[in-house]
Short mmCIF file of C-alpha atoms in Angstrom, two decimals:
data_model
loop_
_atom_site.label_atom_id
_atom_site.label_comp_id
_atom_site.label_asym_id
_atom_site.label_seq_id
_atom_site.Cartn_x
_atom_site.Cartn_y
_atom_site.Cartn_z
CA MET V 1 0.00 0.00 0.00
CA ILE V 2 1.30 3.44 -0.89
CA LEU V 3 1.13 5.70 2.16
CA ALA V 4 0.74 9.46 2.16
CA ALA V 5 3.43 11.56 3.78
CA THR V 6 2.84 14.27 6.32
CA SER V 7 3.71 17.79 5.27
CA GLY V 8 6.20 20.15 6.85
CA PHE V 9 9.93 20.71 6.98
CA CYS V 10 12.41 19.68 9.65
CA SER V 11 15.77 21.34 10.10
CA VAL V 12 18.86 19.17 10.17
CA PRO V 13 21.20 19.93 13.10
CA THR V 14 23.73 22.52 11.99
CA CYS V 15 27.43 22.76 12.69
CA PRO V 16 28.03 25.84 14.89
CA SER V 17 31.67 26.11 13.81
CA LEU V 18 30.88 26.28 10.11
CA ASP V 19 32.05 29.42 8.37
CA GLN V 20 29.50 29.76 5.59
CA SER V 21 31.72 32.15 3.68
CA LYS V 22 34.63 29.74 3.50
CA LYS V 23 35.46 28.83 -0.06
CA LEU V 24 36.54 25.32 -0.96
CA ASN V 25 39.56 24.50 -3.02
CA ARG V 26 38.63 23.02 -6.35
CA GLY V 27 40.31 19.65 -5.81
CA LYS V 28 41.34 17.27 -8.58
CA ILE V 29 38.98 16.06 -11.29
CA PHE V 30 39.10 12.30 -11.77
CA CYS V 31 37.07 10.24 -14.19
CA GLU V 32 37.67 6.57 -14.95
CA SER V 33 35.23 6.44 -17.86
CA LYS V 34 36.41 5.38 -21.31
CA GLN V 35 35.66 8.85 -22.60
CA VAL V 36 36.33 12.05 -20.70
CA LEU V 37 33.27 14.17 -21.37
CA TYR V 38 34.37 17.30 -19.55
CA SER V 39 37.61 19.01 -18.57
CA LYS V 40 38.59 22.33 -17.11
CA THR V 41 40.35 23.28 -20.32
CA SER V 42 37.09 22.94 -22.27
CA ILE V 43 35.35 25.67 -20.29
CA THR V 44 34.62 28.69 -22.45
CA HIS V 45 34.48 32.32 -21.45
CA GLU V 46 31.07 32.94 -22.97
CA ARG V 47 28.45 34.54 -20.79
CA ARG V 48 26.75 31.79 -18.79
CA LYS V 49 23.03 31.26 -18.62
CA THR V 50 21.48 31.79 -15.20
CA CYS V 51 20.01 29.14 -12.94
CA GLU V 52 17.83 29.95 -9.95
CA CYS V 53 18.74 27.85 -6.92
CA PHE V 54 16.49 27.01 -3.97
CA ASP V 55 19.03 25.81 -1.45
CA LEU V 56 17.39 23.90 1.42
CA TYR V 57 20.23 21.47 1.99
CA LYS V 58 19.93 21.70 5.79
CA GLU V 59 16.21 20.95 5.71
CA LEU V 60 14.49 17.56 5.83
CA VAL V 61 11.77 18.02 3.24
CA PRO V 62 8.99 15.40 2.99
CA TYR V 63 9.20 13.70 -0.38
CA ASN V 64 5.67 14.54 -1.49
CA GLU V 65 6.32 18.25 -0.90
CA ALA V 66 9.45 18.26 -3.06
CA TRP V 67 7.78 16.14 -5.74
CA SER V 68 4.80 18.50 -5.95
CA TRP V 69 7.15 21.48 -6.01
CA GLN V 70 9.07 20.05 -8.96
CA LYS V 71 5.92 19.38 -10.95
CA ASN V 72 4.72 22.94 -10.34
CA VAL V 73 8.03 24.33 -11.61
CA VAL V 74 7.87 22.08 -14.69
CA LYS V 75 4.34 23.35 -15.40
CA GLU V 76 5.54 26.94 -15.12
CA LYS V 77 8.44 26.30 -17.50
CA LYS V 78 6.18 24.68 -20.09
CA ALA V 79 3.95 27.75 -19.95
CA LEU V 80 6.97 29.99 -20.58
CA ILE V 81 7.95 27.92 -23.61
CA GLU V 82 4.42 28.04 -25.02
CA ARG V 83 4.54 31.85 -24.78
CA ASN V 84 7.99 31.87 -26.44
CA GLU V 85 9.47 33.44 -23.32
CA ASP V 86 12.87 32.77 -21.81
CA CYS V 87 12.88 29.53 -19.80
CA PRO V 88 15.88 29.43 -17.43
CA ASP V 89 16.95 26.45 -15.38
CA THR V 90 16.11 25.77 -11.73
CA LEU V 91 18.03 23.83 -9.07
CA ILE V 92 16.56 22.55 -5.80
CA VAL V 93 18.93 21.09 -3.19
CA LEU V 94 17.66 19.42 -0.02
CA GLN V 95 17.55 16.34 2.17
CA HIS V 96 14.52 14.11 2.60
CA SER V 97 12.82 12.55 5.57
CA PRO V 98 13.17 8.72 5.29
CA VAL V 99 11.26 7.44 2.27
CA TYR V 100 11.38 4.85 -0.51
CA THR V 101 10.65 5.87 -4.09
CA MET V 102 10.05 3.71 -7.14
CA GLY V 103 10.24 4.49 -10.84
CA THR V 104 7.17 4.41 -13.02
CA GLY V 105 7.89 0.82 -14.07
CA GLY V 106 9.59 -0.22 -10.84
CA SER V 107 9.05 -3.81 -9.72
CA GLU V 108 7.81 -4.71 -6.25
CA GLU V 109 10.07 -7.79 -6.33
CA TYR V 110 12.91 -5.50 -5.26
CA LEU V 111 11.15 -4.68 -1.97
CA ASN V 112 12.22 -6.89 0.92
CA PHE V 113 9.16 -5.95 2.98
CA ASP V 114 5.39 -6.13 2.81
CA LEU V 115 3.92 -3.05 1.13
CA LYS V 116 1.05 -3.23 3.61
CA ASP V 117 3.52 -2.63 6.43
CA PRO V 118 6.52 -0.72 5.02
CA PRO V 119 9.30 0.60 7.27
CA PHE V 120 8.88 4.01 5.59
CA GLN V 121 6.43 5.61 3.19
CA VAL V 122 6.67 4.40 -0.40
CA TYR V 123 6.00 6.50 -3.49
CA ARG V 124 5.72 5.36 -7.10
CA THR V 125 6.86 8.28 -9.23
CA GLU V 126 7.14 9.10 -12.92
CA ARG V 127 10.96 8.96 -12.97
CA GLY V 128 12.89 6.11 -14.52
CA GLY V 129 14.57 3.33 -12.55
CA GLU V 130 13.77 0.98 -9.71
CA VAL V 131 13.39 1.47 -5.96
CA THR V 132 15.77 3.61 -3.94
CA TYR V 133 15.94 5.14 -0.46
CA HIS V 134 16.20 8.80 0.54
CA GLY V 135 16.94 9.97 4.05
CA PRO V 136 18.95 12.29 6.32
CA GLY V 137 22.61 12.61 5.40
CA GLN V 138 21.88 12.20 1.70
CA LEU V 139 22.09 15.32 -0.46
CA VAL V 140 19.45 15.37 -3.16
CA MET V 141 19.83 17.64 -6.16
CA TYR V 142 16.79 18.27 -8.35
CA PRO V 143 17.83 20.18 -11.48
CA ILE V 144 14.75 21.24 -13.44
CA ILE V 145 16.56 21.72 -16.69
CA ASN V 146 15.37 23.07 -20.00
CA LEU V 147 17.46 20.83 -22.25
CA ARG V 148 16.87 23.24 -25.12
CA ASN V 149 19.38 25.46 -23.31
CA HIS V 150 21.99 22.67 -23.34
CA LYS V 151 21.75 19.51 -25.46
CA MET V 152 18.54 17.72 -26.36
CA ASP V 153 20.21 14.43 -25.63
CA LEU V 154 19.23 12.27 -22.63
CA HIS V 155 22.42 10.21 -22.77
CA TRP V 156 24.45 13.42 -22.52
CA TYR V 157 22.33 14.66 -19.63
CA LEU V 158 22.74 11.48 -17.57
CA ARG V 159 26.50 11.47 -18.16
CA ALA V 160 26.62 15.15 -17.13
CA LEU V 161 24.90 14.41 -13.80
CA GLU V 162 27.34 11.56 -13.22
CA GLU V 163 30.21 13.93 -13.94
CA VAL V 164 28.97 16.31 -11.25
CA ALA V 165 29.03 13.51 -8.67
CA ILE V 166 32.46 12.25 -9.80
CA ARG V 167 33.91 15.71 -9.37
CA VAL V 168 32.33 16.14 -5.93
CA LEU V 169 33.82 12.84 -4.76
CA SER V 170 37.24 13.91 -6.01
CA THR V 171 37.02 16.77 -3.49
CA PHE V 172 37.41 14.07 -0.83
CA SER V 173 40.20 12.31 -2.78
CA ILE V 174 37.71 9.57 -3.65
CA LYS V 175 38.29 8.11 -7.11
CA ALA V 176 34.85 7.39 -8.50
CA SER V 177 33.82 6.08 -11.90
CA ARG V 178 30.96 5.06 -14.13
CA VAL V 179 30.05 1.43 -14.75
CA GLU V 180 29.22 0.51 -18.31
CA GLY V 181 25.56 -0.32 -18.73
CA LEU V 182 24.55 1.16 -15.37
CA THR V 183 23.49 4.68 -14.41
CA GLY V 184 25.07 6.28 -11.35
CA VAL V 185 28.50 6.76 -9.80
CA TRP V 186 30.55 4.00 -8.22
CA VAL V 187 33.61 3.37 -6.09
CA GLY V 188 34.46 -0.25 -6.67
CA ASP V 189 31.20 -2.16 -6.20
CA GLN V 190 29.70 0.56 -3.98
CA LYS V 191 27.20 2.98 -5.47
CA LEU V 192 27.46 6.44 -3.94
CA ALA V 193 25.25 8.44 -6.30
CA ALA V 194 21.92 7.33 -7.75
CA ILE V 195 20.30 9.10 -10.69
CA GLY V 196 16.72 8.96 -11.93
CA ILE V 197 15.09 11.47 -14.24
CA ARG V 198 11.90 12.28 -16.09
CA VAL V 199 11.81 14.38 -19.26
CA SER V 200 8.66 16.02 -20.59
CA GLN V 201 8.78 18.30 -23.62
CA TRP V 202 12.55 18.51 -23.09
CA ILE V 203 12.15 19.71 -19.49
CA ALA V 204 14.09 17.33 -17.23
CA TYR V 205 13.32 16.90 -13.54
CA HIS V 206 13.95 14.53 -10.60
CA GLY V 207 17.73 14.11 -10.42
CA LEU V 208 20.64 12.93 -8.30
CA ALA V 209 21.03 11.61 -4.74
CA LEU V 210 24.49 11.49 -3.14
CA ASN V 211 25.11 9.50 0.03
CA VAL V 212 27.23 11.64 2.33
CA THR V 213 26.58 10.61 5.94
CA THR V 214 23.52 8.50 5.20
CA ASP V 215 22.55 5.60 7.48
CA LEU V 216 22.76 2.78 4.94
CA THR V 217 20.64 0.32 6.94
CA PRO V 218 17.36 1.09 5.05
CA PHE V 219 19.03 0.03 1.79
CA ARG V 220 19.13 -3.53 3.18
CA TRP V 221 15.34 -3.70 3.00
CA ILE V 222 15.36 -3.19 -0.78
CA VAL V 223 17.43 -4.17 -3.80
CA PRO V 224 18.70 -0.66 -4.54
CA CYS V 225 17.97 0.34 -8.14
CA GLY V 226 17.21 -3.32 -8.83
CA ILE V 227 20.93 -4.16 -9.02
CA GLN V 228 21.88 -7.48 -7.44
CA ASN V 229 25.32 -8.34 -6.04
CA ARG V 230 26.44 -4.75 -5.59
CA HIS V 231 26.42 -2.50 -2.55
CA VAL V 232 25.61 1.06 -1.52
CA GLY V 233 28.28 3.26 0.02
CA SER V 234 28.70 6.75 1.46
CA ILE V 235 31.33 9.45 1.59
CA LYS V 236 31.51 9.06 5.37
CA GLY V 237 32.19 5.35 5.08
CA LEU V 238 34.92 5.76 2.48
CA VAL V 239 36.55 8.67 4.28
CA GLY V 240 36.65 6.56 7.44
CA GLU V 241 38.40 3.74 5.59
CA SER V 242 40.93 5.87 3.71
CA GLN V 243 44.51 6.16 4.88
CA SER V 244 45.55 8.67 2.21
CA LEU V 245 43.48 11.71 3.10
CA THR V 246 44.82 15.16 3.83
CA ALA V 247 44.55 16.43 7.40
CA GLU V 248 41.46 18.45 6.37
CA PHE V 249 39.41 15.28 5.88
CA ARG V 250 40.84 12.84 8.40
CA HIS V 251 38.45 13.51 11.26
CA PRO V 252 35.49 15.48 9.90
CA ASP V 253 32.17 15.36 11.70
CA ASP V 254 28.89 14.78 9.87
CA CYS V 255 28.11 18.50 9.64
CA GLU V 256 31.42 19.24 7.98
CA LEU V 257 31.03 16.42 5.47
CA ILE V 258 27.56 17.61 4.50
CA ASP V 259 28.71 21.22 4.17
CA ILE V 260 31.76 20.36 2.07
CA ALA V 261 29.79 18.02 -0.19
CA HIS V 262 27.01 20.59 -0.60
CA ASN V 263 29.38 23.41 -1.56
CA SER V 264 31.13 21.14 -4.02
CA LEU V 265 27.81 19.98 -5.54
CA ILE V 266 26.75 23.54 -6.30
CA LYS V 267 30.16 24.48 -7.69
CA GLU V 268 30.54 21.42 -9.90
CA PHE V 269 26.96 21.59 -11.16
CA SER V 270 27.68 25.18 -12.19
CA GLU V 271 30.89 24.15 -13.97
CA VAL V 272 29.57 21.08 -15.77
CA PHE V 273 26.41 22.79 -17.01
CA GLN V 274 28.09 26.17 -17.49
CA LEU V 275 25.49 27.97 -15.41
CA GLU V 276 25.62 31.04 -13.20
CA ILE V 277 23.89 30.10 -9.95
CA HIS V 278 21.56 32.68 -8.40
CA ASN V 279 20.36 31.73 -4.93
CA LYS V 280 16.69 32.45 -4.45
CA ALA V 281 15.04 32.41 -1.05
CA ILE V 282 11.54 31.06 -0.55
CA PRO V 283 9.76 31.15 2.84
CA LEU V 284 8.89 27.63 3.91
CA SER V 285 5.33 28.73 4.72
CA GLU V 286 4.92 30.05 1.18
CA HIS V 287 6.11 26.75 -0.28
CA LEU V 288 3.74 24.77 1.91
CA GLU V 289 0.79 26.97 0.92
CA LYS V 290 1.55 26.38 -2.77
CA ASN V 291 1.46 22.64 -2.32
CA ILE V 292 -1.62 22.24 -0.16
#
C-alpha cells in the first residue's frame, strides 16, 4: 500500500563552527570512464546562462512536498515555452525525511518488505529506474533543466549528472567512476550516487542523490535500483576507511562532510552545465501553501 506523507519541513542539526563564507579548493577532477566528457580546459568564457537555486540542503523536506514542487516548476516552464518566453533552469537542493521511491515501471520484487507494512512511506513516481531510499545525510539535487538550453540528448544529460558527482567525490580524494551499462557513480562495487530522471517536452526533472553521511541500513530492505550483487556506500564510510586523506578530511564530523559536499555539488553543477547560480530564497510557509 502506498502511504501518504505528512507535510512540513524539519531542520537538520547545523554545525556551529561552520564558516558559511569559507570557499573550498577546487580539488582534482578524476574520471575513470572510457571517454572524458568534460575538462577544465574545455570551459569557455562565454556569458553563462542563469540558474535559480532554492538551497534547502539543511532541511528535511517530505518527499511529497518536493515532488509536488518540482511538478509545479515544470508546469511553469512549459507555460513559458508556449509563450515563447525565456525559460531558465532551476536547481533545488535538499535532504529528505526517510522514504522509498520507485520508478514508473519499478518492480515490487525489489522490496524486501510487505507493502502493507513498510518501514517508511513508499511512493511510485514518474521517474525512470527501480526502488531507492532517501533519508537524512543524503544530499538530493533536483535540477529542473530546459534541455533546449543545453543539449537535447538524454544520454548526454545522464552522463553530465554523473560527472557532477564524480567531481564532488574527487574533493574528498575519492576516485569514482561510471560502470558501463549502469546509471550512477561508483567506487568499486559501492554505489554512492543514484540518478533517476523524467523528461517532458525537453524539461528534465527529478535528479541525483548522493550518500554523504547516510545511514545505509534502510538500503538492506530493498534491492537498490534493482541491481543485485552490488552494494551502496557513502562518503563518510569511504573517508573513514581511507589512509591517504589530507589532514582536512581525516576527522570530519557529519556536519562538515555535508557542508563540504554541498558546496562542491553547487560548484561542480555550475561548472559542468556552465550555469551562473543565483540563490533564491523562498519562505517555507509560502512553499507549503503552494502545495496544499
